[in-house]
Coordinates of N, CA and C in Angstrom, one line a residue:
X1 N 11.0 37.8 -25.9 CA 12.0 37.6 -24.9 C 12.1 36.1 -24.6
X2 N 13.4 35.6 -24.6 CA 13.7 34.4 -24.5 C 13.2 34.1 -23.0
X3 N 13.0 32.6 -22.7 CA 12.8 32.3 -21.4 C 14.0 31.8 -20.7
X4 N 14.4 32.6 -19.1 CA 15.8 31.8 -19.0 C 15.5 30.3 -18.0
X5 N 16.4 29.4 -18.1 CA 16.2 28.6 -18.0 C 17.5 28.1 -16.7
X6 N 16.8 27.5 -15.4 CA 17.9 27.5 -14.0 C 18.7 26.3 -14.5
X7 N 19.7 26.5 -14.0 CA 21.0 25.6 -14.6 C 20.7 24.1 -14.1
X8 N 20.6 23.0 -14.3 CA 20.5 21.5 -13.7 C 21.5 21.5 -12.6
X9 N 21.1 21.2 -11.6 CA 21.9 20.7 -10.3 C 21.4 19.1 -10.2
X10 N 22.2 18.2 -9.3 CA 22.0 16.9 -9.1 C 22.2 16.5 -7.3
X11 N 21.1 16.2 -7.0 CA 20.8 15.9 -5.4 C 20.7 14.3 -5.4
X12 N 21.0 13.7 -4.1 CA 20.3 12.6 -3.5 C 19.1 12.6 -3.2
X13 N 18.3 12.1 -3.1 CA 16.6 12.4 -2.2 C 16.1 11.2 -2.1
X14 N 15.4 11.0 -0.8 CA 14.3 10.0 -0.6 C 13.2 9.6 -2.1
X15 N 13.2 8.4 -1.6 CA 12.4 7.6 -2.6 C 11.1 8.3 -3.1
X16 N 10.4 8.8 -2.5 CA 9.5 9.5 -2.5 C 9.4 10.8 -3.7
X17 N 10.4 11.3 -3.4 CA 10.8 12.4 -4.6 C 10.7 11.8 -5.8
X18 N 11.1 11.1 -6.4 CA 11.5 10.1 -7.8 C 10.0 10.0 -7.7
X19 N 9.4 8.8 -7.4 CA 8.2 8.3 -8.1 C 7.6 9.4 -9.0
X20 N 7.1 10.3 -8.4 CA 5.8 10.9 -9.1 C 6.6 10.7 -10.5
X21 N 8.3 11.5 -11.1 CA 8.4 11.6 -12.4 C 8.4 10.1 -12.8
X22 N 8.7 9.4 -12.0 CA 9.0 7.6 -12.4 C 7.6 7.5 -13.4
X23 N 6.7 7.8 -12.7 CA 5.3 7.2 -13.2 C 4.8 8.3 -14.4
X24 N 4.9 9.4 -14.5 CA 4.9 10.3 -15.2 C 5.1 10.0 -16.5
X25 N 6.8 10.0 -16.6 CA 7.3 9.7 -17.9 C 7.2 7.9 -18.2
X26 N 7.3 7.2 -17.4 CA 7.5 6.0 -17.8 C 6.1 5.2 -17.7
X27 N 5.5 4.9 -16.7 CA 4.1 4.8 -16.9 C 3.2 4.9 -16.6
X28 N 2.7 6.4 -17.2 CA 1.7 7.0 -17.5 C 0.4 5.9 -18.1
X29 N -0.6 6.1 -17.2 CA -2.0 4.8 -17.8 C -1.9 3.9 -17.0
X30 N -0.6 4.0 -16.0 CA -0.8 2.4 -15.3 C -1.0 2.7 -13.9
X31 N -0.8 2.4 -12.9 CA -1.3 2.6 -11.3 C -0.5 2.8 -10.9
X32 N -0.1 3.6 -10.1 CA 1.1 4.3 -9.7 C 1.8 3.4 -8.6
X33 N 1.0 2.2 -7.9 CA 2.1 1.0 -7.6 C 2.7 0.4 -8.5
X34 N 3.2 0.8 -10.0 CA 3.4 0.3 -10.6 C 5.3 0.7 -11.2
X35 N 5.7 1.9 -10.4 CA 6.9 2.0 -10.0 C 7.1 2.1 -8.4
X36 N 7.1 1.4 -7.5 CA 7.3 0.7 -6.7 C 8.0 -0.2 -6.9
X37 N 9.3 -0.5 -6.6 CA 10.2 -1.3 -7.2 C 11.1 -2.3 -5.7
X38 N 11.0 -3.1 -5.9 CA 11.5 -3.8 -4.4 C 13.4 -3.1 -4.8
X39 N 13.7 -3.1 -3.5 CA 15.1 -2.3 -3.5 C 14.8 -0.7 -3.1
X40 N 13.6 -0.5 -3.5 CA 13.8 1.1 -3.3 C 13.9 1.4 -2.0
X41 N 13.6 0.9 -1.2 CA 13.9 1.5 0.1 C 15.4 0.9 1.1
X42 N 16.3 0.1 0.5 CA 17.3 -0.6 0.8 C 17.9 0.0 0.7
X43 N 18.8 0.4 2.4 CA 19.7 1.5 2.3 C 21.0 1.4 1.3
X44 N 21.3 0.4 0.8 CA 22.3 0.4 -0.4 C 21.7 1.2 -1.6
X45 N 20.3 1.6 -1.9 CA 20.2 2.0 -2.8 C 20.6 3.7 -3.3
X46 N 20.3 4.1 -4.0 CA 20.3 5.5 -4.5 C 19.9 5.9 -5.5
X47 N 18.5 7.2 -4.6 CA 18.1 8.0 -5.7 C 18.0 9.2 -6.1
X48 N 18.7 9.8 -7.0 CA 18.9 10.9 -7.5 C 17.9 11.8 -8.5
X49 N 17.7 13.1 -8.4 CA 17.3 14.0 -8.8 C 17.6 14.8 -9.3
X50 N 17.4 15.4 -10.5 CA 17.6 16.4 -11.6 C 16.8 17.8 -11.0
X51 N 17.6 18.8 -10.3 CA 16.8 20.3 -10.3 C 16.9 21.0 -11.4
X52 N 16.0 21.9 -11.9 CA 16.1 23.5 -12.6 C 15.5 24.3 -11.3
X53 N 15.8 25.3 -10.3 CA 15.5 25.8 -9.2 C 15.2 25.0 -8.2
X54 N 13.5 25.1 -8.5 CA 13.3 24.0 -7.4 C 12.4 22.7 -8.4
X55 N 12.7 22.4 -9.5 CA 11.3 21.9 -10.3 C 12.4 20.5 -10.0
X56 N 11.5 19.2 -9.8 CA 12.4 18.0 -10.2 C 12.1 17.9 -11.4
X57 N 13.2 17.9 -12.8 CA 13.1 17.8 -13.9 C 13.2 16.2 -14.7
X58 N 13.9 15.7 -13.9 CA 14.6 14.0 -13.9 C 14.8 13.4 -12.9
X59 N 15.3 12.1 -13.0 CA 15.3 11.2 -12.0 C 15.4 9.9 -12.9
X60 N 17.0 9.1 -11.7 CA 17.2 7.7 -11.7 C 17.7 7.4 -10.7
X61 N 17.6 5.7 -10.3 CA 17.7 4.8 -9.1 C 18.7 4.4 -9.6
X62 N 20.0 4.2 -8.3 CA 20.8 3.1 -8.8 C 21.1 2.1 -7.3
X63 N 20.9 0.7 -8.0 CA 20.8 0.0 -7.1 C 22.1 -1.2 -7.6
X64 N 22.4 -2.0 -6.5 CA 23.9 -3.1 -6.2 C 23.2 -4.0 -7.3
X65 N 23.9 -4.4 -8.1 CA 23.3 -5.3 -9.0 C 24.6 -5.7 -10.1
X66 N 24.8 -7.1 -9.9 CA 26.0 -7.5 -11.3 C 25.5 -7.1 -12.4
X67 N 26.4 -6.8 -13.7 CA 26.1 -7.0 -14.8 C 26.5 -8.7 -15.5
X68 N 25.0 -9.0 -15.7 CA 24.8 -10.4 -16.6 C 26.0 -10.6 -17.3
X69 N 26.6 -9.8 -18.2 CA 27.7 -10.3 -19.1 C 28.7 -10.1 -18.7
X70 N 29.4 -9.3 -17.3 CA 30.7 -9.7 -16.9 C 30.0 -9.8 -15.7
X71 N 29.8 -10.9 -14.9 CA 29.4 -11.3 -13.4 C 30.9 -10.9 -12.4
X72 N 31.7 -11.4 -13.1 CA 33.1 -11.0 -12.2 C 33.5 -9.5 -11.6
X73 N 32.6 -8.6 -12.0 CA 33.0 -7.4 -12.1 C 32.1 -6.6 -11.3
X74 N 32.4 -5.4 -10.0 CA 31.3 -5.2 -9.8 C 30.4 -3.4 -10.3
X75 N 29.0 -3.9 -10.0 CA 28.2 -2.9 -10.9 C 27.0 -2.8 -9.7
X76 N 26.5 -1.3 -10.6 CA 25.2 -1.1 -10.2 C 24.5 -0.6 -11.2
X77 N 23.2 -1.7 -11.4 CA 21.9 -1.5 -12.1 C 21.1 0.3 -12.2
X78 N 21.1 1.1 -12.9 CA 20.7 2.2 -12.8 C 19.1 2.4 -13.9
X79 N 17.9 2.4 -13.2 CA 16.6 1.9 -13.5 C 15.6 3.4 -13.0
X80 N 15.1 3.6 -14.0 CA 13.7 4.7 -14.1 C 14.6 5.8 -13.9
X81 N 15.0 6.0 -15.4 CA 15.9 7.0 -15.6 C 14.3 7.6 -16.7
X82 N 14.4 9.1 -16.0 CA 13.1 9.7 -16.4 C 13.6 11.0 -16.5
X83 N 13.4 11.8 -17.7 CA 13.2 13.6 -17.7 C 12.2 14.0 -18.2
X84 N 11.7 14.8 -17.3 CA 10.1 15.4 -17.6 C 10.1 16.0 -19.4
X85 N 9.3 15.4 -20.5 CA 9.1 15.6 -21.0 C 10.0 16.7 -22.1
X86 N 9.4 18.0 -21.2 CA 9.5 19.4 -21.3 C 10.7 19.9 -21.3
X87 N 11.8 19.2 -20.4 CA 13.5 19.2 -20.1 C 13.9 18.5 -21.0
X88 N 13.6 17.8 -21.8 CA 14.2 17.0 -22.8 C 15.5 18.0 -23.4
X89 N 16.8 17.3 -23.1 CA 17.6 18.0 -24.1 C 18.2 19.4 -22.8
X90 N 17.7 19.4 -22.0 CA 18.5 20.4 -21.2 C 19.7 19.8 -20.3
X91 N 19.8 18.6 -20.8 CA 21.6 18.3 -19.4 C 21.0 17.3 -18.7
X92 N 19.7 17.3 -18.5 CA 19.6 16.8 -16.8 C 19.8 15.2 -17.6
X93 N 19.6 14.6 -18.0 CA 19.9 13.2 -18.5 C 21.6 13.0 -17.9
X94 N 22.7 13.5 -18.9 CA 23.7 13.8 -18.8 C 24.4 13.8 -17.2
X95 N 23.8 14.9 -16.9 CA 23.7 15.3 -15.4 C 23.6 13.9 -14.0
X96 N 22.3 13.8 -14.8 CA 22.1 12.4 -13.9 C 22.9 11.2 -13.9
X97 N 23.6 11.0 -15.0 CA 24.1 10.1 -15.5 C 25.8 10.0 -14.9
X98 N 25.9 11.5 -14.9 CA 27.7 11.8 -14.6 C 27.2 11.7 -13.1
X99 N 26.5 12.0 -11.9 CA 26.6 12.1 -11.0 C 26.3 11.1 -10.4
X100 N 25.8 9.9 -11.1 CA 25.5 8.6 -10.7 C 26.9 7.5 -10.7
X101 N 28.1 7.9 -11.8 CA 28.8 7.2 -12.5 C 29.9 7.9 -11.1
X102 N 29.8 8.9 -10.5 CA 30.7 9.4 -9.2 C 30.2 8.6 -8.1
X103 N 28.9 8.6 -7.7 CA 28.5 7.8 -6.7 C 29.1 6.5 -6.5
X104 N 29.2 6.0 -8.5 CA 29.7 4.8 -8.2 C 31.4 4.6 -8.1
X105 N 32.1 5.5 -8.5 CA 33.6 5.2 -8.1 C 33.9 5.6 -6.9
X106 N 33.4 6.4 -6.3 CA 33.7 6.3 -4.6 C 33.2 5.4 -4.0
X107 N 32.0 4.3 -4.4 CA 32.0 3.2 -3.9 C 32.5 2.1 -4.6
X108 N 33.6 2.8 -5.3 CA 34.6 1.3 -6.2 C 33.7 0.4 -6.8
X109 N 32.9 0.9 -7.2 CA 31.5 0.1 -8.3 C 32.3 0.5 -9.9
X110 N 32.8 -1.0 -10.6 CA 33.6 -0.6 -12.1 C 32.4 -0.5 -13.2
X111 N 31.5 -0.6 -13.0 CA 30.2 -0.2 -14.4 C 29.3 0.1 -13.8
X112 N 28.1 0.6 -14.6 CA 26.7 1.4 -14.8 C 26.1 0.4 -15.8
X113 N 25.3 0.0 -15.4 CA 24.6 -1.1 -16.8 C 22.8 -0.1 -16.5
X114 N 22.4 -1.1 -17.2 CA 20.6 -0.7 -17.3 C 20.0 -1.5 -18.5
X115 N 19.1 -1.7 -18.2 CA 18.0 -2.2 -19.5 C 17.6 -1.1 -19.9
X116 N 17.8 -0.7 -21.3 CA 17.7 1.0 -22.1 C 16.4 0.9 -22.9
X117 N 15.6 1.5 -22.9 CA 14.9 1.6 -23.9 C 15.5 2.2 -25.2
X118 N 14.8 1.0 -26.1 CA 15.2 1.2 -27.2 C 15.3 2.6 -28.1
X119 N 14.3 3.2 -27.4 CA 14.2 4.5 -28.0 C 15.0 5.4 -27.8
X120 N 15.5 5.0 -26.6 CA 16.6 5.8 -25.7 C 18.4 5.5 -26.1
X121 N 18.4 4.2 -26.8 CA 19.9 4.3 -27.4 C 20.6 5.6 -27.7
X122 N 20.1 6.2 -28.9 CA 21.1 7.0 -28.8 C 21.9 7.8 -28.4
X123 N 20.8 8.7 -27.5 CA 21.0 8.9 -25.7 C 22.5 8.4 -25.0
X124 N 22.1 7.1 -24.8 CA 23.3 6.3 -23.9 C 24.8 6.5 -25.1
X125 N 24.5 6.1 -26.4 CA 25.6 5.6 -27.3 C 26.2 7.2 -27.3
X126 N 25.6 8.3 -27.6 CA 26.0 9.7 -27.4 C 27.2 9.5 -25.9
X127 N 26.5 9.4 -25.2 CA 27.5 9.7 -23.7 C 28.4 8.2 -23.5
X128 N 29.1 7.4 -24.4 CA 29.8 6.2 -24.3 C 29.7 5.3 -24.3
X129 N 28.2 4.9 -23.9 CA 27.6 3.6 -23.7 C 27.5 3.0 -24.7
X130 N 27.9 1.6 -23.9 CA 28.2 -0.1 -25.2 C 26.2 -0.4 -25.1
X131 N 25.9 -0.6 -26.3 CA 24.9 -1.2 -26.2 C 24.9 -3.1 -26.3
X132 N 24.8 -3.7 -25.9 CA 24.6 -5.1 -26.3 C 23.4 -5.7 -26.9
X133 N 23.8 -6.8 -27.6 CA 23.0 -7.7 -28.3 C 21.6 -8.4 -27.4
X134 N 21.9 -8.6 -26.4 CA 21.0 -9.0 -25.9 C 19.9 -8.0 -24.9
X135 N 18.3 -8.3 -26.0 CA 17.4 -7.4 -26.0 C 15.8 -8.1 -25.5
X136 N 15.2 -7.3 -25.2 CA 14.1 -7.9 -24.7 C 12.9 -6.9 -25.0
X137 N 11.7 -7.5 -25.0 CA 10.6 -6.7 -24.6 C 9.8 -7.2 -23.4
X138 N 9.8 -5.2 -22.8 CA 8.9 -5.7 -21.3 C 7.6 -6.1 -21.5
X139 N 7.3 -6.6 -20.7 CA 5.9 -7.3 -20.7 C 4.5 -6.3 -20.3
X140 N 5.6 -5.4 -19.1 CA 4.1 -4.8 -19.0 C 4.1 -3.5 -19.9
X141 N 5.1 -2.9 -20.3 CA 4.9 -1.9 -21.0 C 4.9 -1.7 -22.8
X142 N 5.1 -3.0 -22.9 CA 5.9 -3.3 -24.4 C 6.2 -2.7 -25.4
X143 N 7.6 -2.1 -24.2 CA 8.8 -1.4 -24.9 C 10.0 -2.1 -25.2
X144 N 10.9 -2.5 -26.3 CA 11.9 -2.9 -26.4 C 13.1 -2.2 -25.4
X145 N 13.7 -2.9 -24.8 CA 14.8 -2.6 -24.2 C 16.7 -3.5 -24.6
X146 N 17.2 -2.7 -24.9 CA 18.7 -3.7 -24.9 C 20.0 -3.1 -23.6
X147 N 21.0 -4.0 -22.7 CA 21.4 -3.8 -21.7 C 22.4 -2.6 -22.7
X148 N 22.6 -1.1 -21.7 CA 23.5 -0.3 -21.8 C 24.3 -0.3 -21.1
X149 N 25.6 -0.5 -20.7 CA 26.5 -0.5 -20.1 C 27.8 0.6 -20.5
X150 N 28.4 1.2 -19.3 CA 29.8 2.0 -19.6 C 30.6 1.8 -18.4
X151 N 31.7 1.7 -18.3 CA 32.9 1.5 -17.2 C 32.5 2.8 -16.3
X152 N 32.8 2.9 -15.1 CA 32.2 3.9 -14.3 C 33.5 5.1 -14.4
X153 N 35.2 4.4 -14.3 CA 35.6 5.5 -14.9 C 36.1 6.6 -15.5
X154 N 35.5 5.4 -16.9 CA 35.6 6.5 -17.8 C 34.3 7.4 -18.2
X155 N 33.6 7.3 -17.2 CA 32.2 8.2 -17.5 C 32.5 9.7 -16.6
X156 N 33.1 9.3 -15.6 CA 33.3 10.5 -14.3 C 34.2 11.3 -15.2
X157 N 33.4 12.3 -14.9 CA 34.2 13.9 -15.6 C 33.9 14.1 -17.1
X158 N 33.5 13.4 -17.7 CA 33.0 13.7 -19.2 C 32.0 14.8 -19.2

């Protein structure tokens, strides 16, 4: 018998809700002040959650932040984009991603940027994202990351 699986919904929720997957998928081994991120509690911020019923499956923050390569333009930085493992490949990525890219055209925010993990390109390039040249590795996790960026709206409704 197949397992059925509850359809991904996408909520707002206090900061609180995010961490545990923050730390979970992203880092695991380190001290869990270690997604604690200044901004999180700044009511400009927003953080979103990935349901299957009631399980949080995913989660990303998106916070006011220019993108480096067009400063003129405005954006918001979208950081500890996380899906439990186990959900990999069910929507909620997507999900998070389209409901984040709404948040941002109702607040007339024109892009979505982020520092991507490298492993995570194709991910982003899949759903329209420009990857750029300029790339880095973090220091504390030492993962390669390169900035992902997409106009906010042409992401809404895809």
């Amino acid at each position: 018998m197949s397992e059925v699986i509850a359809p991904v919904t996408v909520r707002q929720v206090p900061v609180d809700l995010v961490r545990p997957l923050r730390h979970r998928v992203l880092r695991n081994g380190f001290p869990e002040s270690s997604v604690h991120t200044d901004g999180d509690d700044d009511p400009s911020t927003v953080h979103l959650a990935a349901y299957a019923g009631d399980d949080v499956i995913g989660v990303v923050t998106l916070f006011p932040d220019p993108f480096p390569e067009e400063p003129g333009r405005t954006a918001a930085r979208f950081r500890w984009m996380a899906v439990d493992e186990a959900r990999r490949g069910s929507g909620a990525g997507r999900a998070l991603l389209q409901h984040a890219a709404t948040v941002c055209q109702d607040g007339g925010i024109e892009l979505m940027w982020a520092h991507g993990r490298d492993t995570a390109q194709g991910f982003y390039e899949r759903l329209g994202f420009r990857v750029s040249d300029n790339g880095y590795v973090d220091q504390i996790t030492k993962v390669s990351h390169h900035y992902v960026v997409i106009e906010t709206a042409a992401f809404v409704g895809r």
